[in-house]
PDB file of C-alpha atoms in Angstrom:
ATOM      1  CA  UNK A1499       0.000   0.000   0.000  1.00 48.00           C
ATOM      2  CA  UNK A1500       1.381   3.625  -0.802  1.00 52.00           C
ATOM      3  CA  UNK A1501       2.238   5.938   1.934  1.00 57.00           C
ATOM      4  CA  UNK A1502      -0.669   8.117   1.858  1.00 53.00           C
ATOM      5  CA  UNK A1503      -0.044  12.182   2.745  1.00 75.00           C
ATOM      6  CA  UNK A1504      -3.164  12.260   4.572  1.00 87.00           C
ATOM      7  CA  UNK A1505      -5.523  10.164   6.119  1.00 89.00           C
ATOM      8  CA  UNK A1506      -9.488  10.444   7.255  1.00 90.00           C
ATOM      9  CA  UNK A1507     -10.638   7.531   9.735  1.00 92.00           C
ATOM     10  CA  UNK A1508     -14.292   7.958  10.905  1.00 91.00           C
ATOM     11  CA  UNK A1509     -17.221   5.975  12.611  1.00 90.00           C
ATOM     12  CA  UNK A1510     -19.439   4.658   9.917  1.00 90.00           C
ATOM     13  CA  UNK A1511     -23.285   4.650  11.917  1.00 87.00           C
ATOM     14  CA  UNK A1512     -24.411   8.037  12.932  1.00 84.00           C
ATOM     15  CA  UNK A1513     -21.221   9.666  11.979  1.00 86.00           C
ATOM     16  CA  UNK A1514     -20.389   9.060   7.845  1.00 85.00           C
ATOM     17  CA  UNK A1515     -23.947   7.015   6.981  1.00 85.00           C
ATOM     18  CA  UNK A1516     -26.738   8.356   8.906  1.00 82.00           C
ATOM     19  CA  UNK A1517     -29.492   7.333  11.069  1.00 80.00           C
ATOM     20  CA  UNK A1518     -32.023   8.879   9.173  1.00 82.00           C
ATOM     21  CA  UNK A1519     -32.075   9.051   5.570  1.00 84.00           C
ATOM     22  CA  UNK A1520     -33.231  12.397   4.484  1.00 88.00           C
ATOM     23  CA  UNK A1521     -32.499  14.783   1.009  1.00 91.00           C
ATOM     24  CA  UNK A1522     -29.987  16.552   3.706  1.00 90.00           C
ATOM     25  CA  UNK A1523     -28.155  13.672   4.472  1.00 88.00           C
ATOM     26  CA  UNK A1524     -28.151  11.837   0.984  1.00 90.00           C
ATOM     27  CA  UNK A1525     -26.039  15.869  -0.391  1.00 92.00           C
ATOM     28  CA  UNK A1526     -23.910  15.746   2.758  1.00 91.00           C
ATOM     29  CA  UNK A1527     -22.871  12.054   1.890  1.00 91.00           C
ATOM     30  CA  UNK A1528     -22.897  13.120  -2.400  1.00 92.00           C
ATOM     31  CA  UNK A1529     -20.575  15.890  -1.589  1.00 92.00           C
ATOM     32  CA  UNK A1530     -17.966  14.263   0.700  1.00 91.00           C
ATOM     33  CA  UNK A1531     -17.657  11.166  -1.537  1.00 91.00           C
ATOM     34  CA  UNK A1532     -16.892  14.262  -4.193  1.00 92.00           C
ATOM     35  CA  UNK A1533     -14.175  15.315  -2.212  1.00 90.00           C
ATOM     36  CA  UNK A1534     -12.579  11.845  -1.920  1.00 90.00           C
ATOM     37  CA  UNK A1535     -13.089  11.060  -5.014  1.00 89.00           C
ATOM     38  CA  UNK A1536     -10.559  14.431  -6.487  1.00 90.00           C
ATOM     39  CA  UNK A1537      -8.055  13.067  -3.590  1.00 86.00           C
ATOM     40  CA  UNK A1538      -6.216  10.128  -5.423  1.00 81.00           C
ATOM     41  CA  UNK A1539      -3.238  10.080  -2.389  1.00 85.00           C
ATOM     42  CA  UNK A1540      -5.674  10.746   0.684  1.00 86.00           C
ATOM     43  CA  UNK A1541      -6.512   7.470   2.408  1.00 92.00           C
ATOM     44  CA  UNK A1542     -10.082   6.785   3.795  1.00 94.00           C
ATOM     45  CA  UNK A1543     -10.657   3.990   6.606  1.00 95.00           C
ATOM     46  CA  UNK A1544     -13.910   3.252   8.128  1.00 96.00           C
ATOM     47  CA  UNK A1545     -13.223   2.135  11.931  1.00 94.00           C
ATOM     48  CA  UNK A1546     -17.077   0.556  12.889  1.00 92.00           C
ATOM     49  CA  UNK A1547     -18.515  -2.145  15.388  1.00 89.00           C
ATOM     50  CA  UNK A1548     -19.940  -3.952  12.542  1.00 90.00           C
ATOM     51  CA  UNK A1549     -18.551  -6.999  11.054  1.00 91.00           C
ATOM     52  CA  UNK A1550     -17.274  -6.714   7.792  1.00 94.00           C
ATOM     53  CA  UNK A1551     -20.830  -8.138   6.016  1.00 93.00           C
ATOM     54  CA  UNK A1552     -22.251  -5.039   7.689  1.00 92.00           C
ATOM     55  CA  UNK A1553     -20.015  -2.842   7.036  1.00 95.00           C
ATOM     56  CA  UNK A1554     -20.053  -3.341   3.147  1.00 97.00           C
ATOM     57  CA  UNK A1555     -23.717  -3.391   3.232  1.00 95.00           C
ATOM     58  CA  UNK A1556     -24.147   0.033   5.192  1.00 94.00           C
ATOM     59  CA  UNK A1557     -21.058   1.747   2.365  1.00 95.00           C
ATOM     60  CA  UNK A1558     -23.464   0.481  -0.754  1.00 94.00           C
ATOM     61  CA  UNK A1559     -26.889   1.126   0.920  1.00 92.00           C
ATOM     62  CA  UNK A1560     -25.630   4.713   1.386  1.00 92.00           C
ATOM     63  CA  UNK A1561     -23.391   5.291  -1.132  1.00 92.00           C
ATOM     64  CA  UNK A1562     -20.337   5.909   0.732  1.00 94.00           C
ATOM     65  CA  UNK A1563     -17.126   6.370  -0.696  1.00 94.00           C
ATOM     66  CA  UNK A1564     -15.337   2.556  -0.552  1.00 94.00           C
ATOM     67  CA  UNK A1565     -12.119   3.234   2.116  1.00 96.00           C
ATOM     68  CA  UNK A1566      -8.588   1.742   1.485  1.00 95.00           C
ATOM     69  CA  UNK A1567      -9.009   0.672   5.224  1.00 96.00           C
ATOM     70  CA  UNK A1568     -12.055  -0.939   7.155  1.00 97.00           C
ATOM     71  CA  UNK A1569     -11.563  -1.717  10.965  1.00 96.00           C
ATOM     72  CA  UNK A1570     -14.144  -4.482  11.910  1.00 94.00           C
ATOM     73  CA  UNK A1571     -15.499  -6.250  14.697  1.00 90.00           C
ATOM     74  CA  UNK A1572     -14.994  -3.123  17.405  1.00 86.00           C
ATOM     75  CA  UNK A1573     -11.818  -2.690  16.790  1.00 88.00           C
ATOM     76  CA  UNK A1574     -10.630  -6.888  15.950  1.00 89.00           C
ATOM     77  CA  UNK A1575     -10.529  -7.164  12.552  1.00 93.00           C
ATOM     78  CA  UNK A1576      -8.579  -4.594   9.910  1.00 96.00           C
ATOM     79  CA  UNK A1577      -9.110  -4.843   6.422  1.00 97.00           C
ATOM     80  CA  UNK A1578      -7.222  -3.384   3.257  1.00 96.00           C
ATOM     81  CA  UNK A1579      -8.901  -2.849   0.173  1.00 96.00           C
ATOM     82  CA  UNK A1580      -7.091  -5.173  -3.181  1.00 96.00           C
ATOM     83  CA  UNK A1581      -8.676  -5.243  -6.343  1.00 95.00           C
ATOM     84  CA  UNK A1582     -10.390  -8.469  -5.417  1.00 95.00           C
ATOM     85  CA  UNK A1583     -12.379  -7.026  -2.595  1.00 95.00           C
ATOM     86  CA  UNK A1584     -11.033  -6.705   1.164  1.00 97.00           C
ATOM     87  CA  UNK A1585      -8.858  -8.549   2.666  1.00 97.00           C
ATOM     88  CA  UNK A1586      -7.881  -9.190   6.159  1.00 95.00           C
ATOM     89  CA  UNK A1587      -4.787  -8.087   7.867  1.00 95.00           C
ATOM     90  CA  UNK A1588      -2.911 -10.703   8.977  1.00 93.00           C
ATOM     91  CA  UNK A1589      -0.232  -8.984  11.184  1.00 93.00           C
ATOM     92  CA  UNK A1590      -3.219  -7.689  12.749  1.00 92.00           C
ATOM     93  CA  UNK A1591      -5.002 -11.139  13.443  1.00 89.00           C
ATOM     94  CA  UNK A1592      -1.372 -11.911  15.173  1.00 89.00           C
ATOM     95  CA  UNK A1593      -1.459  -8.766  16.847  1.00 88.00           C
ATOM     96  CA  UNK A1594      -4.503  -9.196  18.542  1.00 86.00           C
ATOM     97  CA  UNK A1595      -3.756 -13.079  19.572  1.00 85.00           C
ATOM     98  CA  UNK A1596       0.102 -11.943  21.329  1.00 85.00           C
ATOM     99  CA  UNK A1597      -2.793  -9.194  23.134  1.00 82.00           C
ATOM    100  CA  UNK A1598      -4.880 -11.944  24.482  1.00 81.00           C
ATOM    101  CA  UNK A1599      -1.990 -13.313  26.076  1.00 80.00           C
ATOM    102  CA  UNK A1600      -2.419 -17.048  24.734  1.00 77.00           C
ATOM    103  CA  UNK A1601      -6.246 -17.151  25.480  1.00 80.00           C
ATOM    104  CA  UNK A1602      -8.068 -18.940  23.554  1.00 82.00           C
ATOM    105  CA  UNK A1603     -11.290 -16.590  23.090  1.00 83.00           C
ATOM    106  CA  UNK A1604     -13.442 -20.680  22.663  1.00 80.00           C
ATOM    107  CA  UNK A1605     -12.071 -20.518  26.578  1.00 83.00           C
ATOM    108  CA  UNK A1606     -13.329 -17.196  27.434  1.00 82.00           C
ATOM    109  CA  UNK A1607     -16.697 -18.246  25.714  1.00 83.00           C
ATOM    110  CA  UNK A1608     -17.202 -21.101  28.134  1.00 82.00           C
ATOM    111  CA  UNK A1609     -16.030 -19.308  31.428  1.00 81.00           C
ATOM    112  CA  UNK A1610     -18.989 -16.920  30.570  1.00 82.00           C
ATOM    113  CA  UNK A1611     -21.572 -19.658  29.769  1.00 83.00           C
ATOM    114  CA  UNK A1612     -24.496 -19.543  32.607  1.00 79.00           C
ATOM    115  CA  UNK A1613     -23.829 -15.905  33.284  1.00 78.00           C
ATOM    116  CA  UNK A1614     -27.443 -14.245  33.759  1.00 78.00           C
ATOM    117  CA  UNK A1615     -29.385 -12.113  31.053  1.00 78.00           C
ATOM    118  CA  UNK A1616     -25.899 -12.114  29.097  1.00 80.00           C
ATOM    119  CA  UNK A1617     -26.889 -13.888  25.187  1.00 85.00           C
ATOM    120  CA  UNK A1618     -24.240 -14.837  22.844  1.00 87.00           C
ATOM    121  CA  UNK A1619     -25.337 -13.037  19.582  1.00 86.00           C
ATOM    122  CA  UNK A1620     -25.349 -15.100  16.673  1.00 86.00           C
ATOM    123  CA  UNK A1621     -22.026 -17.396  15.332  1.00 86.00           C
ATOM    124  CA  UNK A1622     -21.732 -14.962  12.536  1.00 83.00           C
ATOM    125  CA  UNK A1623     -21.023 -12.424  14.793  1.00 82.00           C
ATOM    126  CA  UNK A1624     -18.146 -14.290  16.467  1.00 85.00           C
ATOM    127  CA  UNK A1625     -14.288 -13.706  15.256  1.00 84.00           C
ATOM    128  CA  UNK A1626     -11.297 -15.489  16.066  1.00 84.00           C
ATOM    129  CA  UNK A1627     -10.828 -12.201  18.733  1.00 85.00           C
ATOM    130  CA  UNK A1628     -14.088 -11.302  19.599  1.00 85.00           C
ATOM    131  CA  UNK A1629     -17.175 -12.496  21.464  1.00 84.00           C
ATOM    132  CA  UNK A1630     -20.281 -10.905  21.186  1.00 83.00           C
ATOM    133  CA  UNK A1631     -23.040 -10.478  23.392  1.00 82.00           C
ATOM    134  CA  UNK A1632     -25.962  -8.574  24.433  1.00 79.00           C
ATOM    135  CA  UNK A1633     -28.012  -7.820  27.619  1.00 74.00           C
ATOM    136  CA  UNK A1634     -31.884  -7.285  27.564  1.00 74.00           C
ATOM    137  CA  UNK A1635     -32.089  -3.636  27.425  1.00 69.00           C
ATOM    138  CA  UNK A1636     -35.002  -4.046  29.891  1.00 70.00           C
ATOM    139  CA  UNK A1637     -32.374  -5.273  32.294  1.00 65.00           C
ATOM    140  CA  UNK A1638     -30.598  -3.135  34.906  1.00 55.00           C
ATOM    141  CA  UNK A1639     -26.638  -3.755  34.499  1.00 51.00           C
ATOM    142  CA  UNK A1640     -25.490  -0.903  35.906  1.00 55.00           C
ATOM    143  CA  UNK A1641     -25.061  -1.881  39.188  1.00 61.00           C
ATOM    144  CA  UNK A1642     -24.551  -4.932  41.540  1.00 62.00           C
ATOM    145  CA  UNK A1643     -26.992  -4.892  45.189  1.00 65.00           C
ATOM    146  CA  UNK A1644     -25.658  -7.366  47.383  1.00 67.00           C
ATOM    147  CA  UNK A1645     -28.447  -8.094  49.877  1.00 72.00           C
ATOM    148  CA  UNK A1646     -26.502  -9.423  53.027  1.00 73.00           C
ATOM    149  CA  UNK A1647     -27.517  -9.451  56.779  1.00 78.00           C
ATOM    150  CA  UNK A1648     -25.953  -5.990  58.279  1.00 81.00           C
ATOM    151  CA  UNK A1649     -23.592  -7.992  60.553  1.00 83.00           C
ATOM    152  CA  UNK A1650     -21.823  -9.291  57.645  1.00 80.00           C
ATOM    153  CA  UNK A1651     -21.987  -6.205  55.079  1.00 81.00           C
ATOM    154  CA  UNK A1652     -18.611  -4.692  55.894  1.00 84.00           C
ATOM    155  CA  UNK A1653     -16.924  -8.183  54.907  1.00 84.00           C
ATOM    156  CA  UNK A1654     -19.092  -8.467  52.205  1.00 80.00           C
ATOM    157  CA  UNK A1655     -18.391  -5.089  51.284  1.00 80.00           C
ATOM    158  CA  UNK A1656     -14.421  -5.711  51.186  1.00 82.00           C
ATOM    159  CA  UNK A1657     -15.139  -8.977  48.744  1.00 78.00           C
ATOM    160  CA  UNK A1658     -17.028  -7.538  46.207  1.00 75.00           C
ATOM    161  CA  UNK A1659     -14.521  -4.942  45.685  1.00 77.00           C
ATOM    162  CA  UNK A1660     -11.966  -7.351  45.471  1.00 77.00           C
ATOM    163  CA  UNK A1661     -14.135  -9.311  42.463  1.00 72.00           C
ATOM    164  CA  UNK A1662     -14.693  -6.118  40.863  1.00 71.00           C
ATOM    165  CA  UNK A1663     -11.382  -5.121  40.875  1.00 74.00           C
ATOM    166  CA  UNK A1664      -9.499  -8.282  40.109  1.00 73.00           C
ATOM    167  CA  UNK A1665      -9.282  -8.258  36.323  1.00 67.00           C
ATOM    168  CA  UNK A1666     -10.439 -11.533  34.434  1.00 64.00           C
ATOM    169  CA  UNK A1667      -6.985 -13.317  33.448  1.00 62.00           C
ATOM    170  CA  UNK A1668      -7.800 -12.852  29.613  1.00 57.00           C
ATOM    171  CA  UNK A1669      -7.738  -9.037  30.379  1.00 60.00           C
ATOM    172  CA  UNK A1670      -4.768  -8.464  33.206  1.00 62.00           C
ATOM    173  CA  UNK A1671      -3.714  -5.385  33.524  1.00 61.00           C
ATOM    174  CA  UNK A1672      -6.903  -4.176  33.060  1.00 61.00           C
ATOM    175  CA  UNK A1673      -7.657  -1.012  35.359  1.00 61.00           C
ATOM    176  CA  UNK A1674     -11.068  -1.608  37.523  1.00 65.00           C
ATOM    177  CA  UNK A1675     -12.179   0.405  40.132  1.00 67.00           C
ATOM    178  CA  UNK A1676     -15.292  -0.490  41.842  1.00 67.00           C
ATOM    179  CA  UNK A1677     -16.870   1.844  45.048  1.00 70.00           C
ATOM    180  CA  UNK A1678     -19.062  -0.730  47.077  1.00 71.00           C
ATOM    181  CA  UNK A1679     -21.379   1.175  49.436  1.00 73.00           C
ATOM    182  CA  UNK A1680     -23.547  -0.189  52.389  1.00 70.00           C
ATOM    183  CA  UNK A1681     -26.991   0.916  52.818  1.00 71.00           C
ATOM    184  CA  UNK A1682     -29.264  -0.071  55.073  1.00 67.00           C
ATOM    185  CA  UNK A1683     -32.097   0.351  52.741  1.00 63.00           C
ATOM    186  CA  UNK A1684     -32.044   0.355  48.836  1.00 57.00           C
ATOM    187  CA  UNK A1685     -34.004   2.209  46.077  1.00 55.00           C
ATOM    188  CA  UNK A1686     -33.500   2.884  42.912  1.00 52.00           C
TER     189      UNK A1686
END
């Protein structure tokens, strides 16, 4: 790939292909793929959550200019564009498995099997580096109540923190801070 003298890498949903479609939108989207177009040495990447499926779906439903560079998968996967389509950076992949320390993500998978309201999305979602899930968005995650006679809540209070703060093995180093609190009543 030639050094490019400039570079543009933006968000693809919300941010370069919008939320709504309107005539505002489709003239704002016309005129920057314009402006890439008359820039033969700039280099465009997309950096998006979606997989790369998704990605090339949401660049020809909208129209978007096609980038030299698409980075997949929140941040997993990179892509470079070839004349046969994209194709996936393998430095990267390697990159990504010296991060994970020898973890085998399959391993990860199962030591979060049985974990409540947390669903696996679909295979097709799944990388060699990434799992995905999703919570219910009906479901309260933003906080953990420990219910725990008032005798015992300063103990209890001291190993929670500890959980919280002791980063899973597949992620050490990982800074977590967590600030238990004991109430003797809760309400939300």
């Amino acid at each position: 790939m030639n050094s490019p003298s400039s570079m543009l890498a933006t968000d693809m949903d919300g941010t370069i292909s919008p939320l709504e479609v309107n005539p505002e939108r489709k003239d704002e989207i016309r005129r920057f793929r314009e402006v890439v177009d008359t820039k033969p040495d700039f280099t465009l990447a997309y950096v998006t959550g979606r997989d790369l499926p998704l990605a090339l779906k949401g660049i020809r439903e909208h129209r978007l200019p096609v980038p030299r560079i698409l980075v997949c998968d929140v941040g997993t996967s990179v892509y470079y564009s070839t004349p046969s389509g994209f194709a996936k950076d393998g430095e990267y992949v390697k990159l990504m498995e010296d991060a994970r320390g020898g973890v085998d993500v399959r391993d990860l998978r199962h030591e979060l099997t049985g974990i409540p309201n947390l669903f696996l999305q679909p295979e097709e979602r799944q990388t060699e580096s990434k799992l995905s899930y999703h919570l219910p968005p009906e479901v309260d995650h933003d906080e953990i109540v420990l219910e725990v006679p008032e005798a015992e809540a300063a103990d209890a209070k001291l190993v929670l923190q500890a959980i919280m703060e002791e980063p899973p093995r597949w992620a050490d180093g990982l800074p977590l801070t967590a600030e238990p609190t004991i109430m003797t009543r809760y309400g939300k």
